[in-house]
């Protein structure tokens, strides 16, 4: 078994990719807050991951299925069609900024978790 691709590391990697993509989408939304007809991008992942984990738990060979279902979990970038402004721009800058800060904290937590997992692996390799 590859220690760097355990289920927890795969989940952390997918989470990091999702949060990085979400941060880019939030930056685009804020940058285009004055662009007429711009629809904000929303990145989703949690629902897909939750569905995949529920599928794995329900299956008869749950442990074998988890890795396959984790590999299949993907994030999606969608553009809702709702708009609240007269110029048909759907960006609420305050909401996007708050979400960007929240996302930054989550990304920092994921980086810390990855670092912690690698530190544990390093200690095991050194025999400490």
PDB file of C-alpha atoms in Angstrom, residues 4-67:
ATOM      1  CA  UNK A   4       1.204   8.795   0.427  1.00  0.00           C
ATOM      2  CA  UNK A   5      -2.102   7.825  -1.173  1.00  0.00           C
ATOM      3  CA  UNK A   6      -4.098   6.601   1.804  1.00  0.00           C
ATOM      4  CA  UNK A   7      -7.804   7.369   1.837  1.00  0.00           C
ATOM      5  CA  UNK A   8      -7.269  10.352   4.126  1.00  0.00           C
ATOM      6  CA  UNK A   9      -4.525  11.778   1.888  1.00  0.00           C
ATOM      7  CA  UNK A  10      -6.708  11.298  -1.198  1.00  0.00           C
ATOM      8  CA  UNK A  11      -9.546  13.148   0.571  1.00  0.00           C
ATOM      9  CA  UNK A  12      -7.176  15.936   1.605  1.00  0.00           C
ATOM     10  CA  UNK A  13      -5.835  16.221  -1.944  1.00  0.00           C
ATOM     11  CA  UNK A  14      -9.340  16.412  -3.399  1.00  0.00           C
ATOM     12  CA  UNK A  15     -10.327  18.965  -0.750  1.00  0.00           C
ATOM     13  CA  UNK A  16      -7.274  21.064  -1.531  1.00  0.00           C
ATOM     14  CA  UNK A  17      -8.026  21.025  -5.273  1.00  0.00           C
ATOM     15  CA  UNK A  18     -11.665  21.940  -4.595  1.00  0.00           C
ATOM     16  CA  UNK A  19     -10.767  24.811  -2.253  1.00  0.00           C
ATOM     17  CA  UNK A  20      -8.130  26.125  -4.649  1.00  0.00           C
ATOM     18  CA  UNK A  21     -10.645  26.114  -7.524  1.00  0.00           C
ATOM     19  CA  UNK A  22     -13.254  27.749  -5.289  1.00  0.00           C
ATOM     20  CA  UNK A  23     -10.771  30.484  -4.333  1.00  0.00           C
ATOM     21  CA  UNK A  24     -10.098  31.175  -8.029  1.00  0.00           C
ATOM     22  CA  UNK A  25     -13.843  31.318  -8.772  1.00  0.00           C
ATOM     23  CA  UNK A  26     -14.423  33.728  -5.875  1.00  0.00           C
ATOM     24  CA  UNK A  27     -11.590  35.938  -7.146  1.00  0.00           C
ATOM     25  CA  UNK A  28     -13.146  35.945 -10.620  1.00  0.00           C
ATOM     26  CA  UNK A  29     -16.532  36.842  -9.150  1.00  0.00           C
ATOM     27  CA  UNK A  30     -15.126  39.789  -7.203  1.00  0.00           C
ATOM     28  CA  UNK A  31     -13.081  40.957 -10.212  1.00  0.00           C
ATOM     29  CA  UNK A  32     -16.187  40.953 -12.395  1.00  0.00           C
ATOM     30  CA  UNK A  33     -18.534  42.541  -9.868  1.00  0.00           C
ATOM     31  CA  UNK A  34     -19.093  45.524 -12.179  1.00  0.00           C
ATOM     32  CA  UNK A  35     -19.293  43.581 -15.441  1.00  0.00           C
ATOM     33  CA  UNK A  36     -22.813  43.690 -16.918  1.00  0.00           C
ATOM     34  CA  UNK A  37     -24.468  40.279 -17.437  1.00  0.00           C
ATOM     35  CA  UNK A  38     -21.774  38.467 -15.432  1.00  0.00           C
ATOM     36  CA  UNK A  39     -23.047  35.414 -13.584  1.00  0.00           C
ATOM     37  CA  UNK A  40     -21.083  34.399 -10.478  1.00  0.00           C
ATOM     38  CA  UNK A  41     -19.385  31.011 -10.457  1.00  0.00           C
ATOM     39  CA  UNK A  42     -20.207  28.562  -7.670  1.00  0.00           C
ATOM     40  CA  UNK A  43     -17.977  25.561  -7.009  1.00  0.00           C
ATOM     41  CA  UNK A  44     -19.621  22.531  -5.402  1.00  0.00           C
ATOM     42  CA  UNK A  45     -17.980  19.417  -4.011  1.00  0.00           C
ATOM     43  CA  UNK A  46     -19.309  18.558  -0.557  1.00  0.00           C
ATOM     44  CA  UNK A  47     -22.593  17.108  -1.822  1.00  0.00           C
ATOM     45  CA  UNK A  48     -20.864  14.898  -4.370  1.00  0.00           C
ATOM     46  CA  UNK A  49     -18.352  13.646  -1.787  1.00  0.00           C
ATOM     47  CA  UNK A  50     -21.112  12.971   0.766  1.00  0.00           C
ATOM     48  CA  UNK A  51     -23.087  10.988  -1.829  1.00  0.00           C
ATOM     49  CA  UNK A  52     -20.010   8.941  -2.742  1.00  0.00           C
ATOM     50  CA  UNK A  53     -19.207   8.170   0.912  1.00  0.00           C
ATOM     51  CA  UNK A  54     -22.837   7.133   1.555  1.00  0.00           C
ATOM     52  CA  UNK A  55     -22.636   4.817  -1.463  1.00  0.00           C
ATOM     53  CA  UNK A  56     -19.452   3.279  -0.092  1.00  0.00           C
ATOM     54  CA  UNK A  57     -20.962   2.761   3.369  1.00  0.00           C
ATOM     55  CA  UNK A  58     -24.039   1.080   1.900  1.00  0.00           C
ATOM     56  CA  UNK A  59     -22.082  -1.352  -0.268  1.00  0.00           C
ATOM     57  CA  UNK A  60     -21.237  -4.923   0.794  1.00  0.00           C
ATOM     58  CA  UNK A  61     -17.491  -4.379   0.289  1.00  0.00           C
ATOM     59  CA  UNK A  62     -17.318  -0.925   1.828  1.00  0.00           C
ATOM     60  CA  UNK A  63     -13.551  -0.823   2.366  1.00  0.00           C
ATOM     61  CA  UNK A  64     -12.738  -1.704  -1.240  1.00  0.00           C
ATOM     62  CA  UNK A  65     -15.352   0.688  -2.606  1.00  0.00           C
ATOM     63  CA  UNK A  66     -14.243   3.746  -0.648  1.00  0.00           C
ATOM     64  CA  UNK A  67     -11.063   4.301  -2.671  1.00  0.00           C
TER      65      UNK A  67
END
